[in-house]
């Protein structure tokens, strides 16, 4: 008879430890890494606060709209830092109380310590956010362009699904939208399994201010994996749809917008001489000889080769206005991307490897597994139909991407600060001031 | 008309049977799909047929009817009853010419030029004299649906405190439609209500009758004269116009009558205009220009050759060539700044020997086919 029950070797080895540790499985699909408050950021916040105080003092004596604007921009940092420092001061006070003779007082301080600590973490996060520069287009409405990737009809059908998804999402959230362009490819007369048309290109304008910030994470290749309606042997196909989010100008603020258009410094400025305008009316006699309803218009920005063609509306002037709008937005986005690219190459950190560029897939819609995965935030949601009708699952994904974007921006700020500090510390670096992305 | 391939009809039928039907008039798949969409959009605007689907048989029937009419070759503008023009909506009805996109392009460009000049004139001397030159009178001969007159009124109205636009046409149908268009666009809030200083009027008048013109025009100074007269020759009407133009649009607005050249009654019996029969309206309009002396003239023409002929009429007349120092030919797309090139009078044609010794400089602007002739008085 055995005195002890049989125990397998691995359990026997664990037994002396007294507990079993299960490896917690963490999905590492995301590139996001959480960071505490870096000393370098604190340094920067102090600098900005000093500048803030100086500027406020100068504003008291003579008013200058430029200064006032700057004060408005950096006051967020100043308040966040002040709150943080207050919290730190109270923490120190509590710590000193802990060493006091009075037992009752010690107990009270101990109670408070916990809450102050959590508060401190929140405030540190706030300060990081405040230090993260706002995207220059953040307050603008946006244009969402949807273009199927190379490949057959399947991608075109899914392009239509994506367009409908964003349209429904905006309707659910109560955003005002307008279909600027919705063009099917004419060569194919077929319909998808859910009545989708083969999309050539679609442009959806979301007219709410701030829509650019809300949707800019949607830019990139959206991949679909499903069995197409045309597939006989039931194989899953993979195709992709490109979604580009461009800044656009609010319509009613024409005076401001026009001044932006005429200002050569602005990203939205386009020299009319660099644009070739073509009305697509090629054949023979015009004027009174024919009465065709061709109102199509094509703009070509010669230096970049960007073309926009528009033929959705009966009115030629509407087509022209929309075409100019889309062209301006595309050029502005290109210029912005070029600058960001430049800033990225200046930054000597691992971050540059983690960037998502235009060609990378950002999200997968898998019909077979009823799953939608965002490859940046690493979030998996099931219930794909809900995503495709723009329901709360899509909202969840978009929110996770927003969080990821903020995280990424914060890291960029830290990296820049680090680079600036290194440059300042190195004697050979000389006048290497803070090179920040604009 | 070349025969269409059956496969095209089959492909269109796959999308919608109505698209296949429209193919008969549209002749290609993209434009028939576009027109089908526009017909649907048009139906969705009217309250009875807001949703065109299976639950609304009335709307489906209406859709069927409209496509049927369009398939017969009736211009879409007559089927739907309107055509966007600039920022206005112009009603269209059989018997009145449909506004063309080229007309829209040069009208908008003319308005832009006038506004740009006003701005540059008023800015340097904003204190005194700038405010005196604010009155503006525009006359539109052969106004048809009124599109040019109304579009100019709409563009100039915000900056010209005193503005009068007059449209003249011989056809009573056109005059009543133009007046209706004025009311319609005011109703749509696309045009402001009239006031004592700003107004648009349409009046029936025969361009070739001296008393009509004298009665209506000579009491006033006119700044702008614009016209889209009939300019197609009988030959081109038979050969070059599209079927829907020939069968459904008024010939009165397209082809100058044969009788016009022979009997300009104010010139006396036996006198006649010394020009091609299709250019007779330009001869008459330039004759009127000699008495009215408007600062700017814009005349739509059929092609570049006709434009050159009109320029030649101007060059050969001593008074006109002295008055109008800026002569330009605008193409379909008169873009403001680029693709502007200068050619000498020898380039226009050897027949312009009327300009004694002077090499007449005319500019050809934009891209496409020659579309209009623009004359402007130089600054004294």
Coordinates of C-alpha atoms in Angstrom, one line a residue, chain B residues 29 149 172:
Chain B
X29 CA -24.0 52.7 -70.6
X149 CA -29.9 87.2 -67.6
X172 CA -43.9 84.9 -76.3

